[in-house]
Short mmCIF file of C-alpha atoms and ligand atoms in Angstrom, two decimals:
data_model
loop_
_atom_site.label_atom_id
_atom_site.label_comp_id
_atom_site.label_asym_id
_atom_site.label_seq_id
_atom_site.Cartn_x
_atom_site.Cartn_y
_atom_site.Cartn_z
CA MET A 8 0.00 0.00 0.00
CA ALA A 9 1.39 3.38 -0.99
CA LYS A 10 0.63 6.82 0.39
CA ILE A 11 -0.48 9.17 -2.37
CA GLY A 12 -0.38 12.90 -1.76
CA ILE A 13 -3.04 15.10 -3.33
CA PRO A 14 -2.72 18.88 -2.91
CA ARG A 15 -6.01 20.46 -1.85
CA THR A 16 -6.04 23.02 -4.62
CA LEU A 17 -6.20 23.48 -8.44
CA ALA A 18 -8.09 20.53 -9.97
CA TYR A 19 -8.86 19.11 -6.50
CA PHE A 20 -12.14 21.04 -6.41
CA ASN A 21 -13.36 19.36 -9.60
CA TYR A 22 -11.87 15.88 -9.63
CA TYR A 23 -10.99 14.83 -6.09
CA PRO A 24 -13.87 12.30 -5.76
CA PHE A 25 -12.68 10.38 -8.81
CA TRP A 26 -9.08 10.02 -7.67
CA LYS A 27 -9.91 9.45 -4.00
CA ILE A 28 -12.13 6.48 -4.87
CA PHE A 29 -9.73 5.22 -7.52
CA PHE A 30 -6.77 5.07 -5.13
CA ASP A 31 -8.91 3.70 -2.26
CA GLU A 32 -10.18 0.89 -4.49
CA LEU A 33 -6.62 0.01 -5.47
CA GLY A 34 -5.77 -0.32 -1.78
CA HIS A 35 -3.68 2.84 -1.40
CA GLU A 36 -3.99 5.65 1.09
CA VAL A 37 -4.79 9.16 -0.08
CA VAL A 38 -3.17 11.90 1.97
CA LEU A 39 -4.78 15.27 1.37
CA SER A 40 -2.99 18.48 2.29
CA THR A 41 -4.78 20.74 4.78
CA PRO A 42 -6.86 23.70 3.57
CA THR A 43 -4.64 26.62 2.53
CA THR A 44 -3.09 28.60 5.39
CA LYS A 45 -0.68 31.50 5.61
CA GLY A 46 2.13 29.00 6.20
CA ILE A 47 1.25 27.09 3.02
CA LEU A 48 1.13 30.29 0.98
CA ASP A 49 4.44 31.51 2.45
CA ASP A 50 6.12 28.17 1.68
CA GLY A 51 4.76 28.30 -1.86
CA VAL A 52 5.98 31.85 -2.42
CA LYS A 53 9.48 30.81 -1.23
CA VAL A 54 9.88 27.91 -3.67
CA ALA A 55 7.84 28.92 -6.73
CA VAL A 56 9.17 31.03 -9.57
CA ASN A 57 8.56 34.73 -8.98
CA ASP A 58 6.24 35.41 -11.87
CA ALA A 59 3.87 32.50 -11.15
CA CYS A 60 0.24 33.35 -10.40
CA ILE A 61 -0.95 33.01 -6.82
CA PRO A 62 -2.79 29.65 -7.36
CA ILE A 63 0.43 28.07 -8.66
CA LYS A 64 2.36 29.42 -5.69
CA VAL A 65 -0.31 28.02 -3.38
CA TYR A 66 0.00 24.64 -5.12
CA HIS A 67 3.76 24.65 -4.41
CA GLY A 68 2.99 25.31 -0.73
CA HIS A 69 0.62 22.34 -0.58
CA VAL A 70 3.31 20.13 -2.11
CA VAL A 71 5.85 21.30 0.49
CA GLU A 72 3.35 20.30 3.19
CA LEU A 73 2.92 16.82 1.71
CA ALA A 74 6.52 16.18 0.67
CA ASN A 75 7.71 14.25 3.72
CA LYS A 76 4.44 12.48 4.40
CA VAL A 77 3.82 10.51 1.21
CA ASP A 78 5.42 7.98 -1.14
CA TYR A 79 4.04 9.58 -4.30
CA LEU A 80 2.76 12.98 -5.27
CA PHE A 81 -0.20 12.87 -7.63
CA CYS A 82 0.36 15.72 -10.08
CA PRO A 83 -1.06 14.67 -13.46
CA ARG A 84 -0.26 16.77 -16.50
CA LEU A 85 -3.73 18.06 -17.35
CA VAL A 86 -3.85 18.74 -21.09
CA SER A 87 -7.50 18.48 -22.11
CA LEU A 88 -10.67 16.97 -20.77
CA ARG A 89 -13.07 17.10 -23.66
CA LYS A 90 -13.09 16.44 -27.34
CA PHE A 91 -12.00 19.21 -29.64
CA GLY A 92 -14.95 20.68 -31.50
CA ASP A 93 -17.03 23.54 -30.26
CA PHE A 94 -14.19 24.55 -28.00
CA GLY A 95 -11.53 24.59 -30.72
CA THR A 96 -8.18 23.31 -29.57
CA GLU A 97 -8.86 23.90 -25.91
CA THR A 98 -6.23 22.88 -23.36
CA PHE A 99 -5.44 23.68 -19.77
CA CYS A 100 -3.49 26.88 -19.14
CA PRO A 101 0.30 26.55 -19.79
CA LYS A 102 1.04 26.69 -16.07
CA PHE A 103 -0.93 23.46 -15.64
CA LEU A 104 0.94 21.89 -18.53
CA GLY A 105 4.32 22.59 -16.97
CA LEU A 106 3.30 21.93 -13.37
CA PRO A 107 5.07 18.56 -12.90
CA GLU A 108 8.38 20.12 -14.03
CA MET A 109 7.89 23.22 -11.88
CA ILE A 110 7.38 20.96 -8.87
CA ARG A 111 10.15 18.49 -9.72
CA TYR A 112 12.81 21.14 -10.22
CA GLY A 113 11.53 23.77 -7.81
CA ILE A 114 11.05 21.79 -4.61
CA GLU A 115 13.71 19.79 -2.79
CA ASN A 116 12.98 16.28 -1.50
CA VAL A 117 9.80 15.99 -3.49
CA PRO A 118 8.54 12.36 -3.57
CA GLU A 119 8.13 10.46 -6.83
CA ILE A 120 5.66 12.35 -8.98
CA ILE A 121 2.82 10.56 -10.77
CA ASP A 122 2.63 12.90 -13.72
CA VAL A 123 0.63 10.92 -16.29
CA ARG A 124 -0.62 12.93 -19.23
CA VAL A 125 -4.38 13.45 -19.17
CA ASN A 126 -5.50 14.22 -22.69
CA LEU A 127 -9.06 12.95 -22.85
CA GLY A 128 -9.83 14.92 -25.99
CA SER A 129 -7.48 12.86 -28.15
CA ALA A 130 -9.51 9.62 -28.40
CA LYS A 131 -12.28 7.59 -26.79
CA LYS A 132 -11.78 5.80 -23.48
CA GLN A 133 -8.64 7.78 -22.70
CA ILE A 134 -9.56 7.84 -19.04
CA ASP A 135 -9.09 4.04 -18.88
CA LYS A 136 -5.64 4.46 -20.40
CA VAL A 137 -4.74 7.15 -17.87
CA CYS A 138 -5.98 4.98 -14.99
CA TYR A 139 -4.05 2.02 -16.33
CA GLU A 140 -0.82 4.04 -16.40
CA VAL A 141 -1.36 5.28 -12.84
CA GLY A 142 -2.24 1.79 -11.59
CA GLN A 143 0.84 0.31 -13.24
CA ILE A 144 3.14 2.77 -11.51
CA LEU A 145 1.61 1.60 -8.23
CA GLY A 146 1.89 -2.09 -9.13
CA ASN A 147 -1.83 -2.87 -9.45
CA LEU A 148 -3.32 -5.47 -11.78
CA PRO A 149 -5.23 -4.48 -14.97
CA ASN A 150 -8.54 -5.94 -13.81
CA GLN A 151 -8.30 -4.21 -10.45
CA ILE A 152 -7.52 -0.92 -12.22
CA LEU A 153 -10.51 -1.23 -14.53
CA GLN A 154 -12.88 -1.92 -11.63
CA ALA A 155 -11.46 0.97 -9.62
CA SER A 156 -11.84 3.32 -12.59
CA LYS A 157 -15.50 2.28 -13.04
CA LYS A 158 -16.31 2.84 -9.39
CA ALA A 159 -14.49 6.18 -9.42
CA SER A 160 -16.52 7.34 -12.46
CA VAL A 161 -19.78 6.55 -10.64
CA ILE A 162 -18.78 8.63 -7.61
CA GLN A 163 -17.49 11.47 -9.78
CA LYS A 164 -20.82 11.55 -11.62
CA LYS A 165 -22.68 11.68 -8.32
CA TYR A 166 -20.46 14.57 -7.19
CA GLU A 167 -21.08 16.52 -10.40
CA GLU A 168 -24.82 15.95 -10.10
CA LEU A 169 -24.73 17.45 -6.61
CA LEU A 170 -22.88 20.49 -7.95
CA HIS A 171 -25.56 20.84 -10.63
CA GLN A 172 -28.15 20.74 -7.84
CA GLU A 173 -26.40 23.90 -6.60
CA PHE A 174 -24.40 22.47 -3.72
CA LEU A 175 -20.99 24.06 -3.23
CA PRO A 176 -18.04 21.62 -3.55
CA GLU A 177 -17.48 21.53 0.21
CA GLN A 178 -21.11 20.43 0.74
CA ALA A 179 -21.08 18.04 -2.22
CA LEU A 180 -17.91 16.39 -0.92
CA ASP A 181 -19.47 16.04 2.52
CA LYS A 182 -22.52 14.42 0.96
CA VAL A 183 -20.46 12.05 -1.18
CA PHE A 184 -18.05 10.99 1.54
CA THR A 185 -19.99 11.18 4.79
CA ASN A 186 -22.89 9.27 6.25
CA LYS A 187 -26.56 9.92 5.46
CA LYS A 188 -27.22 11.64 8.80
CA LYS A 189 -24.63 14.33 8.13
CA ALA A 190 -25.86 14.67 4.55
CA LYS A 191 -29.38 15.39 5.83
CA LYS A 192 -28.01 18.16 8.06
CA ILE A 193 -26.37 19.73 5.01
CA ASP A 194 -29.71 19.67 3.16
CA LYS A 195 -31.40 21.37 6.10
CA LYS A 196 -28.71 24.03 6.41
CA ASP A 197 -28.98 24.81 2.73
CA LYS A 198 -32.73 25.45 2.78
CA PHE A 199 -32.96 29.17 3.44
CA GLU A 200 -34.70 32.04 1.76
CA PRO A 201 -31.92 34.09 0.24
CA GLU A 202 -32.30 37.82 -0.12
CA LEU A 203 -30.09 37.93 -3.21
CA LYS A 204 -28.64 35.52 -5.73
CA ILE A 205 -25.07 36.26 -6.76
CA ALA A 206 -23.07 34.37 -9.37
CA VAL A 207 -19.50 33.99 -8.16
CA VAL A 208 -17.43 32.98 -11.14
CA GLY A 209 -13.73 32.30 -11.52
CA TYR A 210 -11.29 29.42 -11.41
CA PRO A 211 -12.41 26.83 -8.84
CA TYR A 212 -9.12 27.13 -6.97
CA ALA A 213 -9.77 30.85 -6.53
CA ILE A 214 -13.46 30.85 -5.62
CA TYR A 215 -13.51 27.82 -3.32
CA ASP A 216 -10.24 28.42 -1.47
CA ASN A 217 -11.28 30.42 1.57
CA TYR A 218 -7.76 31.50 2.38
CA ILE A 219 -6.75 32.97 -0.94
CA ASN A 220 -10.08 34.71 -1.55
CA VAL A 221 -10.05 35.92 2.09
CA GLY A 222 -13.38 34.31 2.92
CA LEU A 223 -15.43 35.79 0.09
CA LEU A 224 -18.06 33.04 0.13
CA ASN A 225 -18.51 33.38 3.90
CA ILE A 226 -18.93 37.14 3.57
CA LEU A 227 -21.70 36.53 1.02
CA LYS A 228 -23.36 33.79 3.09
CA ASN A 229 -23.48 36.11 6.10
CA GLU A 230 -25.27 38.66 3.93
CA ASN A 231 -28.01 36.08 3.21
CA VAL A 232 -26.86 35.56 -0.36
CA LYS A 233 -27.40 32.41 -2.40
CA ILE A 234 -24.11 31.68 -4.17
CA LEU A 235 -24.06 30.21 -7.65
CA THR A 236 -20.89 29.23 -9.48
CA GLN A 237 -20.13 28.05 -12.98
CA ASP A 238 -19.66 24.50 -11.66
CA MET A 239 -23.39 24.41 -10.94
CA VAL A 240 -24.18 24.89 -14.62
CA ASN A 241 -24.57 21.62 -16.50
CA ASP A 242 -22.68 21.00 -19.75
CA SER A 243 -25.76 21.30 -21.90
CA ASP A 244 -26.65 24.78 -20.56
CA MET A 245 -23.05 25.87 -20.77
CA ASN A 246 -22.65 24.62 -24.32
CA LYS A 247 -25.71 26.58 -25.46
CA GLN A 248 -23.71 29.73 -24.88
CA ILE A 249 -20.88 28.72 -27.19
CA ARG A 250 -22.76 29.91 -30.27
CA THR A 251 -23.23 33.35 -28.77
CA LEU A 252 -19.54 34.23 -29.05
CA PRO A 253 -17.51 34.19 -32.29
CA LYS A 254 -14.66 32.21 -30.76
CA SER A 255 -13.78 30.23 -27.64
CA MET A 256 -10.71 30.77 -25.49
CA PHE A 257 -7.82 28.31 -25.66
CA TRP A 258 -8.10 27.33 -22.01
CA TYR A 259 -10.45 24.86 -20.36
CA TYR A 260 -11.13 26.67 -17.10
CA SER A 261 -11.44 30.03 -18.87
CA ASN A 262 -14.13 28.65 -21.16
CA ARG A 263 -16.04 27.27 -18.19
CA VAL A 264 -15.92 30.67 -16.49
CA ILE A 265 -17.04 32.52 -19.64
CA TYR A 266 -19.88 30.22 -20.67
CA GLY A 267 -21.03 29.75 -17.09
CA THR A 268 -21.22 33.54 -16.68
CA LEU A 269 -23.11 33.96 -19.96
CA HIS A 270 -25.59 31.36 -18.74
CA PHE A 271 -26.12 33.34 -15.53
CA ILE A 272 -26.52 36.60 -17.48
CA HIS A 273 -29.43 35.06 -19.40
CA ARG A 274 -30.94 33.06 -16.55
CA GLY A 275 -33.15 35.88 -15.36
CA ASP A 276 -32.89 35.47 -11.57
CA ILE A 277 -29.34 36.63 -10.88
CA ASP A 278 -28.89 39.89 -8.95
CA GLY A 279 -25.18 40.39 -9.52
CA ILE A 280 -21.98 38.79 -10.81
CA ILE A 281 -18.65 38.69 -8.99
CA HIS A 282 -15.63 37.53 -10.97
CA VAL A 283 -12.75 36.36 -8.81
CA THR A 284 -9.53 36.80 -10.72
CA ALA A 285 -5.95 35.96 -9.78
CA PHE A 286 -3.06 38.41 -9.93
CA ALA A 287 -0.53 37.50 -12.65
CA CYS A 288 -3.00 35.24 -14.45
CA GLY A 289 -2.42 35.61 -18.21
CA PRO A 290 -5.79 34.16 -19.37
CA ASP A 291 -7.71 36.29 -16.87
CA SER A 292 -6.43 39.51 -18.40
CA MET A 293 -8.70 38.64 -21.34
CA VAL A 294 -11.44 36.76 -19.49
CA ASP A 295 -12.16 39.57 -17.04
CA ARG A 296 -12.46 42.25 -19.71
CA LEU A 297 -14.58 40.00 -21.92
CA LEU A 298 -16.99 39.23 -19.08
CA GLU A 299 -17.30 42.89 -18.18
CA ILE A 300 -18.10 43.82 -21.79
CA GLU A 301 -20.58 40.97 -22.27
CA ALA A 302 -22.32 41.61 -18.95
CA ARG A 303 -22.85 45.26 -19.95
CA LYS A 304 -23.85 44.47 -23.52
CA ARG A 305 -26.31 41.69 -22.69
CA SER A 306 -27.89 42.86 -19.44
CA SER A 307 -28.06 45.42 -16.69
CA ILE A 308 -26.81 42.94 -14.08
CA PRO A 309 -24.17 44.60 -11.88
CA TYR A 310 -20.70 43.12 -12.41
CA MET A 311 -17.68 43.38 -10.15
CA SER A 312 -14.26 41.79 -10.31
CA VAL A 313 -12.20 40.96 -7.25
CA MET A 314 -8.50 40.41 -7.80
CA ILE A 315 -6.68 38.22 -5.32
CA ASP A 316 -2.96 38.18 -4.60
CA GLU A 317 -0.58 37.39 -1.76
CA HIS A 318 -1.47 40.68 -0.07
CA SER A 319 -5.28 40.55 -0.31
CA ALA A 320 -6.86 41.60 2.97
CA GLU A 321 -10.24 40.54 4.30
CA ALA A 322 -11.25 44.13 5.19
CA GLY A 323 -10.65 45.35 1.64
CA VAL A 324 -12.67 42.57 0.02
CA ARG A 325 -15.45 42.83 2.63
CA THR A 326 -15.82 46.58 2.07
CA ARG A 327 -16.09 46.17 -1.70
CA VAL A 328 -18.53 43.24 -1.48
CA GLU A 329 -20.76 45.03 1.05
CA ALA A 330 -20.81 48.16 -1.12
CA PHE A 331 -21.68 46.02 -4.16
CA LEU A 332 -24.58 44.35 -2.33
CA ASP A 333 -25.82 47.69 -0.94
CA MET A 334 -25.86 49.10 -4.46
CA ILE A 335 -27.89 46.09 -5.70
CA ARG A 336 -30.38 46.48 -2.83
CA TYR A 337 -30.66 50.23 -3.44
CA ARG A 338 -31.41 49.69 -7.11
CA ARG A 339 -33.93 46.94 -6.35
CA ASP A 340 -35.78 49.04 -3.76
CA LYS A 341 -35.84 52.09 -6.03
CA ASN A 342 -37.61 50.20 -8.82
S1 SF4 B 686 -5.44 30.02 -15.51
FE1 SF4 B 686 -4.45 31.80 -14.55
S2 SF4 B 686 -4.72 31.48 -12.35
FE2 SF4 B 686 -5.03 29.51 -13.36
S3 SF4 B 686 -3.04 28.51 -13.34
FE3 SF4 B 686 -3.24 29.57 -15.31
S4 SF4 B 686 -2.26 31.56 -14.98
FE4 SF4 B 686 -2.69 30.69 -12.95
#
């Protein structure tokens, strides 16, 4: 049995259920890093290249935390997840593509890295191939690997369905991995009459990481806001928006943010949109401007972007968010 380290950031928020079940079924132990802390960010800043965006620096910090605790670090090279077509030649952002090398050469004493290439757009059943490669590294048998992959797909589907039912990842993970009693409590907690509905869009590792966005989601929850994110939009609704723009972006997560936001713009019950963007993110320099233009052109929904970096402070974000919500309430009450 091997100990496999998974950093609690980047693709964790989308694909953790799959890999957790896959490794469990193969008889290995998954070791997850703790939620991001100041210490993790500081460690990441120390070892990452200077011009990396904050999420990549945070990822480095999570790896530092795991380095001495695990036999392997799971850091797949994420290239593409869906077939080329409507999305052109979409891939993950270049920083994802070079992540295994950044980690290997940037951090001392890093354990063996499982850096299989995940390019699901290239042919059918690529996920089985990827799982087979991972299982082989760990010494598992082909039949075992196939069964584990099947079981993992079922759990991943369940997780995505929960997101589409408008549960946040934290709640969906609790429901997938905890007992029914706790799951019922989550349902109860989630049934409230929100005063406003706000779409919070951005890369999952920016909007769901409480430390790097300085508690944005909690600030909104305390203001009696229902939070919706692009991960709650199903593929079919998201894909309907593709035809409304002349061209897609090159990057997977950017396309999800753009088409998810366009869906919310047209949905008819959204009071405001907050785009969480990361300092030093190349793709976001285009995504943020595009969203601002499209939000203005297509609707009168208020739009605000919040940029996060190593120096973001809770007071600054809170003040801006409260002012944004006050403005929405003022406009609503005036009409
Ligand atoms: S998309 Fe932006 S924030 Fe995400 S890893 Fe790439 S550069 Fe960093």
